[in-house]
Coordinates of C-alpha atoms in Angstrom, one line a residue:
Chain D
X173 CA -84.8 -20.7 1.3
X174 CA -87.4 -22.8 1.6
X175 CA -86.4 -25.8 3.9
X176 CA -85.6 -22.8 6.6
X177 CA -89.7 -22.3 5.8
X178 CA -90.5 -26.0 6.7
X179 CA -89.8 -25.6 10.8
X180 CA -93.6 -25.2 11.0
X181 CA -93.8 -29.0 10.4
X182 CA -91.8 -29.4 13.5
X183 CA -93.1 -26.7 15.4
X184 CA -96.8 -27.5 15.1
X185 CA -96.3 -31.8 15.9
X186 CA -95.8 -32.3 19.3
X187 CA -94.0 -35.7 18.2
X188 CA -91.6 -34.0 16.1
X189 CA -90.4 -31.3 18.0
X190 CA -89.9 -33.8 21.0
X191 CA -87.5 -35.8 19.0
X192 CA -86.0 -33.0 17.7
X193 CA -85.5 -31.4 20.7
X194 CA -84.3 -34.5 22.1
X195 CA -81.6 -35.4 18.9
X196 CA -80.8 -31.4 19.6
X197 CA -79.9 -32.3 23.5
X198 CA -77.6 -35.7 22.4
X199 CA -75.5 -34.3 20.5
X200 CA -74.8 -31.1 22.3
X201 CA -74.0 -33.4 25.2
X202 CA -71.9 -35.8 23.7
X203 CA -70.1 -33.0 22.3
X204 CA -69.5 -31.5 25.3
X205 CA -69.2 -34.5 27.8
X206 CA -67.4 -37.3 26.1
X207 CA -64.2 -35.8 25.1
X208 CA -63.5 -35.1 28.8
X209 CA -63.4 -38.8 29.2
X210 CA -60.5 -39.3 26.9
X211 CA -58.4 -35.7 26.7
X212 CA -55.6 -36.4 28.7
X213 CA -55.0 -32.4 29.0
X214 CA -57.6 -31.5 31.3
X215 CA -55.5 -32.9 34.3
X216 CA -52.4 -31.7 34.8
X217 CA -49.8 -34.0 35.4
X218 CA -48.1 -32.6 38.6
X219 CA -46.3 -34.2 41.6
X220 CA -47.8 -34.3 45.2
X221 CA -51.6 -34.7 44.9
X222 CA -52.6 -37.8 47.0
X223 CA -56.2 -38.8 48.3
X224 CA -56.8 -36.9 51.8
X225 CA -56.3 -38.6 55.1
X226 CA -58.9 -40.3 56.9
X227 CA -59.2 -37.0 59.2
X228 CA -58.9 -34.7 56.6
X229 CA -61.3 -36.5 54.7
X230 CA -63.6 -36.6 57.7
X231 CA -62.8 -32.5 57.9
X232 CA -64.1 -32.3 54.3
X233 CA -67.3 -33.8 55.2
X234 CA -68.0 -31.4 58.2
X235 CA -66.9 -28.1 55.4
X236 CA -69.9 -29.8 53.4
X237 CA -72.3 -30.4 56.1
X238 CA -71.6 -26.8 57.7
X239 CA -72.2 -25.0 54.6
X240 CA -68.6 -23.5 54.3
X241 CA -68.8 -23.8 50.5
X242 CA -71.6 -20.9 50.5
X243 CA -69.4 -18.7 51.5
X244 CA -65.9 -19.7 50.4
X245 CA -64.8 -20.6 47.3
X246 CA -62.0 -22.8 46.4
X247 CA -60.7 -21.9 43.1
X248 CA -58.2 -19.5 42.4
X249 CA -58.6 -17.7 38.9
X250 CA -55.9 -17.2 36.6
X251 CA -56.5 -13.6 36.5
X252 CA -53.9 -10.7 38.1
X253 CA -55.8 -9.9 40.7
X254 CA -56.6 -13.4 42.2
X255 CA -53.1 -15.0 42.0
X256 CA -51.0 -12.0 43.7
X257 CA -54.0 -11.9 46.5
X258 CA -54.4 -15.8 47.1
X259 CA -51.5 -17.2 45.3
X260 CA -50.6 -19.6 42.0
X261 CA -53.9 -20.3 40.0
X262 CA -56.3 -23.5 41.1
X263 CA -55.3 -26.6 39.0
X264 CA -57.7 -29.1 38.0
X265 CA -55.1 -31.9 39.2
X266 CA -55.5 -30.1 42.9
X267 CA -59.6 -31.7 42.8
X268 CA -59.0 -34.5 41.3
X269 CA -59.8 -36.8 44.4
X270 CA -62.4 -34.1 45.5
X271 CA -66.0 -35.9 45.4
X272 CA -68.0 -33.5 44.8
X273 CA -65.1 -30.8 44.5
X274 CA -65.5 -27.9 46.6
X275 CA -64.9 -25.1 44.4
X276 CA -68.1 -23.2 44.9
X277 CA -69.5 -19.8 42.9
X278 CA -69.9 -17.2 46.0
X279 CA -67.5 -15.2 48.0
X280 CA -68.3 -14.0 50.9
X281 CA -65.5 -15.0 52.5
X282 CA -62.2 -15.0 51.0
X283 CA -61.3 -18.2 48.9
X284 CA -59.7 -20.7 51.0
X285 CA -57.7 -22.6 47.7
X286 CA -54.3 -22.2 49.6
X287 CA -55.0 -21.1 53.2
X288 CA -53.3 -23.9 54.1
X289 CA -50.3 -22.9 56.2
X290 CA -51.3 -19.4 56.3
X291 CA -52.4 -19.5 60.1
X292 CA -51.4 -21.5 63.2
X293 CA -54.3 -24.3 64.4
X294 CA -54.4 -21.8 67.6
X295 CA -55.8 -19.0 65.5
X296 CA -58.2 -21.4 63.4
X297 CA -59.5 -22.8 66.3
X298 CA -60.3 -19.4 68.2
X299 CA -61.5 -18.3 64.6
X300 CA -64.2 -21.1 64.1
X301 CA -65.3 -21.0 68.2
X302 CA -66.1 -17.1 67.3
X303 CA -64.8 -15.2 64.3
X304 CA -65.0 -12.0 66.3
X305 CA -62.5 -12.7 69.0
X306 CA -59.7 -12.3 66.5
X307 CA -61.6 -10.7 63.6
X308 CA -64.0 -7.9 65.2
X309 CA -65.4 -6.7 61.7
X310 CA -65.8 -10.6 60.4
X311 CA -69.8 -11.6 59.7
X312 CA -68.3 -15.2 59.5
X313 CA -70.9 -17.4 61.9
X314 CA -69.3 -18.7 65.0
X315 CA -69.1 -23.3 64.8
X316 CA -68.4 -23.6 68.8
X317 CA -70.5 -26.9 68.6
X318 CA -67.3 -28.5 66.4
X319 CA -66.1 -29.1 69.9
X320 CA -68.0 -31.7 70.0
X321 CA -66.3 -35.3 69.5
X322 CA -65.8 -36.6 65.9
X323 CA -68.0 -39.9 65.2
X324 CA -65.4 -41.5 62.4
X325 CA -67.3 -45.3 63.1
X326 CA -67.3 -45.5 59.4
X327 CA -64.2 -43.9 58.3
X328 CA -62.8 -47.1 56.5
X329 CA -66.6 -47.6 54.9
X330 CA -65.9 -44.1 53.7
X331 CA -62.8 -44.5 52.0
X332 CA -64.3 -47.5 50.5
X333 CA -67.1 -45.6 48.7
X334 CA -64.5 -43.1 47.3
X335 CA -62.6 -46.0 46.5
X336 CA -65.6 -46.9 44.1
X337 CA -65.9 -43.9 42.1
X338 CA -61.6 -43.9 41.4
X339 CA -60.3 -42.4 44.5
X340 CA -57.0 -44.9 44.7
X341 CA -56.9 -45.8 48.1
X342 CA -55.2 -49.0 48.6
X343 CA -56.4 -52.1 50.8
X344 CA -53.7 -51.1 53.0
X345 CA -55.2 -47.4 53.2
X346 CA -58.3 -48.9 53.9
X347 CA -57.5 -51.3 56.7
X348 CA -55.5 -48.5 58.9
X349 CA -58.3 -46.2 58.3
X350 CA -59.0 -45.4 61.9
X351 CA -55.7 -46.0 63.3
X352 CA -54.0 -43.4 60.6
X353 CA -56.7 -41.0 61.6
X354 CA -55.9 -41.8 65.6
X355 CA -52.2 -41.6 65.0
X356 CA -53.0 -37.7 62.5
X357 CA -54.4 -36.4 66.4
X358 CA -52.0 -37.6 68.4
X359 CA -48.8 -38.3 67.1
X360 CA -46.1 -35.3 66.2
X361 CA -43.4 -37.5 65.3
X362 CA -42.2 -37.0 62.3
X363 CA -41.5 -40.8 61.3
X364 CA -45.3 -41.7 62.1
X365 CA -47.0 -44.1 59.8
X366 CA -49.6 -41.8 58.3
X367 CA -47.2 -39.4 57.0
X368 CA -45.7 -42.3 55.0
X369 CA -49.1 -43.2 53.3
X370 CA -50.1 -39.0 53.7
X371 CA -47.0 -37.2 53.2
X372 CA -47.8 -33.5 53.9
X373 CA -50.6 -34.2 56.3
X374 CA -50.7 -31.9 58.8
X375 CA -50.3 -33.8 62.4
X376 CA -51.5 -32.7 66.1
X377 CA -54.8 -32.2 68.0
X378 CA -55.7 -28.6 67.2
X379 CA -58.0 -28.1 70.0
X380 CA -54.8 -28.6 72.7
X381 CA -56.2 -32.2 73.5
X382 CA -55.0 -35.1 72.1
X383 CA -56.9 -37.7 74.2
X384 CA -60.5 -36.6 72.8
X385 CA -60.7 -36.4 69.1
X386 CA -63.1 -33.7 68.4
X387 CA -64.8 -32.4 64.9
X388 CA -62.3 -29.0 65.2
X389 CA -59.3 -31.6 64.9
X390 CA -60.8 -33.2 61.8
X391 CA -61.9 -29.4 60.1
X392 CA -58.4 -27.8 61.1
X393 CA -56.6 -30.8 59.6
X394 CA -58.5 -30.3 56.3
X395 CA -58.3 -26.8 55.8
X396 CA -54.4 -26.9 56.8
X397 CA -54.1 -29.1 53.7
X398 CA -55.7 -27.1 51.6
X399 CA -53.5 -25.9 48.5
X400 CA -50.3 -27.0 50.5
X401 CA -50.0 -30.3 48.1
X402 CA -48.3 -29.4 44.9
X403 CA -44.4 -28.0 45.1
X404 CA -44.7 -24.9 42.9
X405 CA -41.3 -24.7 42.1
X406 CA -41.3 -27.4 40.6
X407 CA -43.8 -27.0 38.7
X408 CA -42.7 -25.6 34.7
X409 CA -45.5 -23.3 33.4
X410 CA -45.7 -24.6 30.3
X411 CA -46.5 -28.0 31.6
X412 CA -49.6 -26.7 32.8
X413 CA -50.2 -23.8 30.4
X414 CA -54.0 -24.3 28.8
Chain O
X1203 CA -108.0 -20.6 9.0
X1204 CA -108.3 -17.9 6.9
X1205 CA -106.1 -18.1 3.4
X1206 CA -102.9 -16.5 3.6
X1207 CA -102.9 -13.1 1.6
X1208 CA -101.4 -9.8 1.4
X1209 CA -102.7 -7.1 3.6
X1210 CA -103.7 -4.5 1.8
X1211 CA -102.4 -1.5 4.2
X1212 CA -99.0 -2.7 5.1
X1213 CA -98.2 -4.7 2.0
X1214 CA -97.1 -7.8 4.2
X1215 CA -98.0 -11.4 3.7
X1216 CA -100.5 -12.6 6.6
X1217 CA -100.3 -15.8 8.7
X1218 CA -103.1 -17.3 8.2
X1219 CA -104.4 -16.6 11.3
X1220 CA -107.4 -14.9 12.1
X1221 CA -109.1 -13.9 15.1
X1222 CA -112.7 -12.1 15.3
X1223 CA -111.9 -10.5 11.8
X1224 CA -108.6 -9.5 13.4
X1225 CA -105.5 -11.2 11.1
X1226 CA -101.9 -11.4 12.1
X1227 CA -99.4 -10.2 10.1
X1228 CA -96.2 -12.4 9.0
X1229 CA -93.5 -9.4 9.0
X1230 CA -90.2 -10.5 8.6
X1231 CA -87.2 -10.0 10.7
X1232 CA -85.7 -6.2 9.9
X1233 CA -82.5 -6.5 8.0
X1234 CA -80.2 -5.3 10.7
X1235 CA -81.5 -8.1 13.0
X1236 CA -80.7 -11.0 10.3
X1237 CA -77.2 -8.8 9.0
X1238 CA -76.6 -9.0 13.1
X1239 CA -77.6 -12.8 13.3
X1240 CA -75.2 -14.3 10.0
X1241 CA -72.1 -11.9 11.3
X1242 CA -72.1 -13.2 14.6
X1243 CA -72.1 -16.6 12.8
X1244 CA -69.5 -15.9 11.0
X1245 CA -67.8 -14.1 14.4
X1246 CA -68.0 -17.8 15.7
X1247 CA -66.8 -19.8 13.4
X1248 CA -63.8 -17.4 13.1
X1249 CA -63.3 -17.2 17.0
X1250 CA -63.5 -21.8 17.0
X1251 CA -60.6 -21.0 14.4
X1252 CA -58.3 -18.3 16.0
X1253 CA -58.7 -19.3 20.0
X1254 CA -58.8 -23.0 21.8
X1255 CA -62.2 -24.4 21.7
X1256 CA -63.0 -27.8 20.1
X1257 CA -62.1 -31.2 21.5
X1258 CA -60.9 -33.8 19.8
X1259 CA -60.2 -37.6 21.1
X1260 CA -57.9 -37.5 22.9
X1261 CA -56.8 -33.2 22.9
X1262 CA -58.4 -30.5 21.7
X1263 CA -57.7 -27.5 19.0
X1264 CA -55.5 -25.0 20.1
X1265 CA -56.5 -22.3 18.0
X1266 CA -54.2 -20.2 15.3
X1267 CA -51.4 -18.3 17.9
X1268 CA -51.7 -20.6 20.5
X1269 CA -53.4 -18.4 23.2
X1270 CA -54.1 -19.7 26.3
X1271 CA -55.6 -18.0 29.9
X1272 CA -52.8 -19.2 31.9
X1273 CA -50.2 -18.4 29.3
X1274 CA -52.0 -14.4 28.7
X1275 CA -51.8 -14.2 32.9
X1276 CA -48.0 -15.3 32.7
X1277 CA -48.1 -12.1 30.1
X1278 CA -50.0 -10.5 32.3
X1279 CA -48.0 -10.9 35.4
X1280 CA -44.7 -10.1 33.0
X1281 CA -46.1 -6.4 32.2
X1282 CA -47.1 -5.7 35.5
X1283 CA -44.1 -6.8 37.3
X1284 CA -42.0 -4.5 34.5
X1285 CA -45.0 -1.4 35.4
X1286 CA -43.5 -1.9 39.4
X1287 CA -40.0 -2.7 38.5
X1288 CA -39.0 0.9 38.8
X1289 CA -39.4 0.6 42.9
X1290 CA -39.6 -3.0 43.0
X1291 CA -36.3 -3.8 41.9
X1292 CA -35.0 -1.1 43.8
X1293 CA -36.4 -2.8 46.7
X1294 CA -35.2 -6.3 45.9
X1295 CA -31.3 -5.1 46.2
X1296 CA -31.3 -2.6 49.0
X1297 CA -31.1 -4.2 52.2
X1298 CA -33.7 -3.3 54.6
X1299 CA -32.0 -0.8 56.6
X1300 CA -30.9 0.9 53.1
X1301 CA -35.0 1.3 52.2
X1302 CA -35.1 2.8 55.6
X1303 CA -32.6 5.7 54.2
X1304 CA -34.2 5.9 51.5
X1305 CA -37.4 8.6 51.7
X1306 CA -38.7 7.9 48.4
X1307 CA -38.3 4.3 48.6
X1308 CA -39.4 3.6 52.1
X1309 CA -42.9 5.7 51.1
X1310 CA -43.7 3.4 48.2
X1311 CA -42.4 0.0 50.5
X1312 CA -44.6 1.5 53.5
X1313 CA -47.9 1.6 51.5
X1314 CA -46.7 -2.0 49.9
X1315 CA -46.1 -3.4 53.6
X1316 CA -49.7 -2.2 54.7
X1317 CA -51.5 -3.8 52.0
X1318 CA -49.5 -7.2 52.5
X1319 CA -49.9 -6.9 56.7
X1320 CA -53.8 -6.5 56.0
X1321 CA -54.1 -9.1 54.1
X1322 CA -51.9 -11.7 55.8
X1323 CA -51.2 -10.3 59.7
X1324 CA -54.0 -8.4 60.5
X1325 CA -56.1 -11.0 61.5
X1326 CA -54.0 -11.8 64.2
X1327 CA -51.9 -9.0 65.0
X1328 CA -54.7 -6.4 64.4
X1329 CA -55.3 -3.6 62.2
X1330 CA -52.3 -1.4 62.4
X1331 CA -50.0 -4.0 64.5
X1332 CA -52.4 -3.1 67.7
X1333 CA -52.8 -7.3 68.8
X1334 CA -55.3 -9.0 70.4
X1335 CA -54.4 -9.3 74.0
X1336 CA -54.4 -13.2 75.2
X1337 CA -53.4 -14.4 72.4
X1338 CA -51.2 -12.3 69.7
X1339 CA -48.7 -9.5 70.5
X1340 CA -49.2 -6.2 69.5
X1341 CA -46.4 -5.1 67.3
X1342 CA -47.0 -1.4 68.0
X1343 CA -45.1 -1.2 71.7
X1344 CA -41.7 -1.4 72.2
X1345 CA -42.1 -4.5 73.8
X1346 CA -40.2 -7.1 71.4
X1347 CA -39.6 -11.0 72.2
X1348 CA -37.2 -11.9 68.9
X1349 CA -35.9 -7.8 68.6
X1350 CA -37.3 -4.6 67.4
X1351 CA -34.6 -3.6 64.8
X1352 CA -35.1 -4.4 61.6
X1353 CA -32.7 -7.4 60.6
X1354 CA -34.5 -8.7 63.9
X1355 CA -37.7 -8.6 62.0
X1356 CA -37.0 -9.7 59.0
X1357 CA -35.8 -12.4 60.3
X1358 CA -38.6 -13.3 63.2
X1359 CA -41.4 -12.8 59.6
X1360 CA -39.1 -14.5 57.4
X1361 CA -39.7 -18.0 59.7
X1362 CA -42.0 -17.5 62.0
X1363 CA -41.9 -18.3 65.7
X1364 CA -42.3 -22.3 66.6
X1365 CA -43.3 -24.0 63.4
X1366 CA -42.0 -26.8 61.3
X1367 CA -39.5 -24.4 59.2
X1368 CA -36.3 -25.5 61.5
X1369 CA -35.0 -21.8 61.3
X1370 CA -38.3 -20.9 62.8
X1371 CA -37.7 -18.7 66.1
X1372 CA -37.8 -21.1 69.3
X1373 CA -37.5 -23.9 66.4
X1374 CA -35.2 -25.8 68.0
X1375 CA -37.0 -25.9 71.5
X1376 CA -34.4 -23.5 73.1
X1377 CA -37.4 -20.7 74.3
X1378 CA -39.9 -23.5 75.6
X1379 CA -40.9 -22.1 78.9
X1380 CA -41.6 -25.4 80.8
X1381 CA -44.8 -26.9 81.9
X1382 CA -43.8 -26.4 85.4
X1383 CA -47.2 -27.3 87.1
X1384 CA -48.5 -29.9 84.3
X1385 CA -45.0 -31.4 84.7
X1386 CA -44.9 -31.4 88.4
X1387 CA -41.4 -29.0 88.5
X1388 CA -43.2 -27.1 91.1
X1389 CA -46.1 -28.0 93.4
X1390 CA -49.0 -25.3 93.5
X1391 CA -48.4 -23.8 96.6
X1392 CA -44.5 -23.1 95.5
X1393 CA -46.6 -21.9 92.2
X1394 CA -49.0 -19.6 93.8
X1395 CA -46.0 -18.1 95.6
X1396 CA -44.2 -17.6 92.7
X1397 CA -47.3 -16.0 90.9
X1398 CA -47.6 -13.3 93.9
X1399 CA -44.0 -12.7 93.4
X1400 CA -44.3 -12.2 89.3
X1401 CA -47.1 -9.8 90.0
X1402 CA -45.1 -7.9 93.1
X1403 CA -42.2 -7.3 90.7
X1404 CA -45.1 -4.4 88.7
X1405 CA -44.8 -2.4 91.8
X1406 CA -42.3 -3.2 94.6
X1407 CA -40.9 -6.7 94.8
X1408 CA -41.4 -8.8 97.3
X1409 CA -38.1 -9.1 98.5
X1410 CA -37.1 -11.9 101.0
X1411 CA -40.7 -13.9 99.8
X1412 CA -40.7 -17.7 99.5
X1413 CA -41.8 -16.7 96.1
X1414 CA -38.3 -14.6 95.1
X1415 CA -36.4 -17.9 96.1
X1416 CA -38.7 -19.6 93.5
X1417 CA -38.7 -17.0 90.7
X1418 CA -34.2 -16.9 91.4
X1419 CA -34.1 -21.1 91.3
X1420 CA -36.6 -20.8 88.4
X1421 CA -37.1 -18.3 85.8
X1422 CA -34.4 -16.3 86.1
X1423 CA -32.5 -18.1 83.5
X1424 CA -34.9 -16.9 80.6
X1425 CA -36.8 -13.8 81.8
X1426 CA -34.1 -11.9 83.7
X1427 CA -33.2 -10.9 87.0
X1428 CA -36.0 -9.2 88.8
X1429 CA -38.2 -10.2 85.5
X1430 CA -36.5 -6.7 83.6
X1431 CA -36.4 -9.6 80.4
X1432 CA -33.6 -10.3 78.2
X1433 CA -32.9 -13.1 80.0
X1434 CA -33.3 -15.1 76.5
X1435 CA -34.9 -14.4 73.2
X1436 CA -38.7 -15.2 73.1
X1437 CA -39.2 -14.6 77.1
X1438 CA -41.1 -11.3 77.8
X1439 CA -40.5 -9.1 80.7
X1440 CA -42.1 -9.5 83.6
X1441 CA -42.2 -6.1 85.8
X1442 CA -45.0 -4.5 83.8
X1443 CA -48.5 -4.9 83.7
X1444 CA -48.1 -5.4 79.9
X1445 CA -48.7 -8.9 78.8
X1446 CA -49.3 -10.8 75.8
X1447 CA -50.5 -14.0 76.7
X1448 CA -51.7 -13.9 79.6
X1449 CA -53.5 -11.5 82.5
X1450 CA -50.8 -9.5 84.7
X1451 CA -52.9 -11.1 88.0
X1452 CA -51.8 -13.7 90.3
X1453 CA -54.3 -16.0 88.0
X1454 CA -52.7 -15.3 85.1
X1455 CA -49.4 -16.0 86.4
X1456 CA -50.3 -19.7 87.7
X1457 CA -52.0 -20.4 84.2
X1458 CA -48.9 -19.6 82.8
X1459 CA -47.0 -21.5 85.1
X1460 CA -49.0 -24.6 85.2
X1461 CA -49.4 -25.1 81.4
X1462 CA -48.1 -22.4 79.6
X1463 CA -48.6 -21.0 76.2
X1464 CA -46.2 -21.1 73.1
X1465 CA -47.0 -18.7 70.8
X1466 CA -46.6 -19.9 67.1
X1467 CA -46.3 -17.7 64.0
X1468 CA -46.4 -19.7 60.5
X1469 CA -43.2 -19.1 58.4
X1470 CA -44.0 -16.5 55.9
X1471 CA -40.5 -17.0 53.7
X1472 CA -42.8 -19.9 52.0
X1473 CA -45.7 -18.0 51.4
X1474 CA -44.5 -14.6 50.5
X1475 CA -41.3 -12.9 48.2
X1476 CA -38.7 -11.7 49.8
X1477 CA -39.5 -8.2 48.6
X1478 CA -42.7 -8.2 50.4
X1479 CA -40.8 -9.4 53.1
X1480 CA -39.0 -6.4 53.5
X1481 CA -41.9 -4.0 52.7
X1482 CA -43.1 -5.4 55.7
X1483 CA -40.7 -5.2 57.9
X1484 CA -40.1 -1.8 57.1
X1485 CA -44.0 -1.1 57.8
X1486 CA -43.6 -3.3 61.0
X1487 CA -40.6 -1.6 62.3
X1488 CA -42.5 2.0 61.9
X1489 CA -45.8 1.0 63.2
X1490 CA -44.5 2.2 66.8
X1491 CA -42.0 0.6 68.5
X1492 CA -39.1 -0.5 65.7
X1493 CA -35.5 0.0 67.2

């Protein structure tokens, strides 16, 4: 076996063993990362997945920016366990428009895939002021400064960038950027424009006060969302099966 | 460098390397380690073979059978739903006052119902059904809103209290106390009397008050002559001290009055089976006050 003999050439020349290295890199890349450019099977092709509103959007940015992602994950396993405690398994599809997704690795907190729907804006709202008031044992830090009013000057410049990296927001999207995100607060009509362009999205000032658009109304908006996209039933398994 | 040799005491080639007089040996790998090294090889190249693993273009291999993680938890999920399907089918036809009967049956829905209400009540009712006063009723008094008996129950966890589902309790606007200060209804003096009048009715009403005029005009209509309740569904009784939303004080009356509270409870018919459904009415209905 005497080629297997010759790796002390490469070991003992620097310049050798940095191309090698290098070649060694390339191709386990390209292996591994261009394929996911062209399988059409890593997103599932189900119904109901749109881009998020402007406030839920802007609800996502305060999640990142508060650090929620450190303790909550958003992915769902397909394991036993996870699905009868949190509900149908995390699809790809469901991050598609996710930039960066939020699916996170640690769990101190429970996953929050599908909590959408699962409590009333009242109780989110006394949960993020102070855990403790409606959870005594929770170690969940208190957010009371998300009373604070929402700055969404650059909502439209937002949905602009995600436009750039394949979001598909439309001109129109873009153009009623702030009044969509006005009319999510304080409209509960159920004809209003934004559910047109965002069906699903979940409408009303959680805070009680729909004259002063504050950063709880943009995070309750978000995490109501969450998971609530995709119709399950009607949804075949094997569609999705991988 | 020193020339490479055989050492004399182990019988091993050397390196070539020497230090002080001190040489290193080349000893190969032991056997197991290389026998270890080509199966797991092998092991791989079998495993690309049998399970999903390499893309292609525009795919990617699927392996031999087929396997897939979502498709082995549908498996998954089929065993352990034939592993429960002893009680749980049992539970899926009887109605819920039939589990109730049932000893056996209500034991293993009971301890099914308290795993379900920890994980998705508890963090507003409370541990056990105990509530948090202000803001969620505790389901342990005999105090109910929508009913205490167990079709009553099923049906208030079913679809919620005052949410989008339009079978929701209150759905249809019918048990909207109004905003009677916000809304200008009543001006606060008429509201302050009223409040010492609510708060009278604990003890010994306040017969003859400007505030009993008010409460008859008023509030009668939903929360029952002298406050006893059952005026409609959804409107509490108002001649004890015990409250859900609010404080039983003259304050707490006028916050009520001037901007009340709805209560809201999401629809849990879209969330959760109807066999859990009834496990937990049945654990509802026996955490105290069930009818």
């Amino acid at each position: 076996m005497s080629v297997f003999n010759q790796h002390k050439v490469l070991e003992t020349n620097v310049f050798f063993l940095a191309v090698g290295i290098l070649l060694f890199v390339i191709v386990g890349g390209l292996v591994e990362i261009v394929p996911l450019f062209s399988i059409s099977s890593t997103i599932e092709k189900v119904g109901g997945v749109r881009p998020y509103s402007p406030l839920e959007l802007m609800g996502r940015d305060i999640y990142i920016r508060e650090g929620c992602y450190l303790c909550h994950s958003q992915m769902i396993r397909p394991f036993k366990d996870e699905v009868e405690r949190y509900g149908h398994y995390s699809l790809a599809a469901e991050s598609k428009y996710d930039h960066p997704f939020q699916w996170g690795s640690k769990r101190t907190g429970p996953d929050l895939a599908r909590v959408g729907g699962k409590y009333t804006d009242d109780w989110l709202v006394r949960h993020f002021i102070n855990p403790r008031d409606v959870v005594p044992e929770s170690i969940m830090p208190g957010y009371p400064h998300l009373r604070k009013p929402l700055d969404y000057s650059d909502i439209a410049a937002k949905l602009e960038t995600l436009r750039a990296v394949g979001v598909p927001y439309t001109d129109d999207d873009i153009k009623n950027a702030k009044t969509d995100l006005e009319e999510q607060v304080r409209s509960d009509s159920s004809d209003a424009a934004i559910l047109k362009r965002y069906p699903k999205a979940h409408m009303g000032a959680a805070d009680g006060n729909p004259k002063a658009i504050s950063q709880m109304d943009a995070l309750v908006a978000y995490v109501q969302v969450l998971g609530t996209m995709v119709d399950f039933t009607a949804v075949k398994p094997e569609t999705i099966r991988r | 460098m020193a020339s490479i040799e055989k050492d004399s005491v182990s019988g091993q080639m050397t390196t070539g390397h020497e230090w002080d007089g001190i040489k290193e040996l080349n000893t190969p790998l032991p056997k197991w380690w290389i026998v270890i090294f080509w199966v797991s090889v092998i092991w791989a190249i079998g495993y690309w073979i049998v399970y999903p693993s390499w893309p292609t273009t525009s795919n990617y291999s699927h392996g031999l059978f087929g396997w897939s993680a979502r498709g082995q938890l549908e498996e998954d999920l089929k065993d352990q739903k034939l592993a429960r399907s002893q009680w749980l089918s049992k539970i899926e036809a009887a109605s819920v006052e039939d589990i109730a009967k049932d000893k056996s049956l209500l034991n293993y829905a009971m301890v099914g119902g308290k795993i379900a209400f920890g994980e998705n009540c508890a963090a507003c009712h409370g541990t056990g059904g105990i509530g948090r006063p202000g803001a969620y009723p505790s389901l342990a008094d005999d105090v109910w809103l929508w009913g205490g008996t167990l079709a009553d129950i099923q049906q208030t966890i079913t679809h919620g209290v005052r949410n989008s589902d339009p079978a929701s309790r209150g759905g249809d606007g019918s048990a909207t106390m109004p905003s009677f200060g916000a809304d200008g209804i009543l001006t606060p003096e008429q509201i302050s009397q009223v409040a010492e009048y609510v708060v009278s009715l604990q003890k010994t009403p306040a017969a003859g008050s400007p505030g009993e005029k008010i409460f008859n005009d008023n509030c009668v209509a939903c929360h029952g002559q002298g406050g006893v309740g059952g005026g409609i569904p959804g409107a509490p009784p108002l001649n004890t001290a015990i409250r859900t939303f609010t404080k039983p004080t003259v304050e707490g009356v006028i916050a009520q009055v001037t901007k009340p509270h709805h209560g809201s409870m999401p629809s849990w018919g879209r969330r959760l089976d109807a066999t859990t459904i009834k496990m937990l009415t049945v654990y509802v209905h026996s955490l105290g006050g069930g009818k």
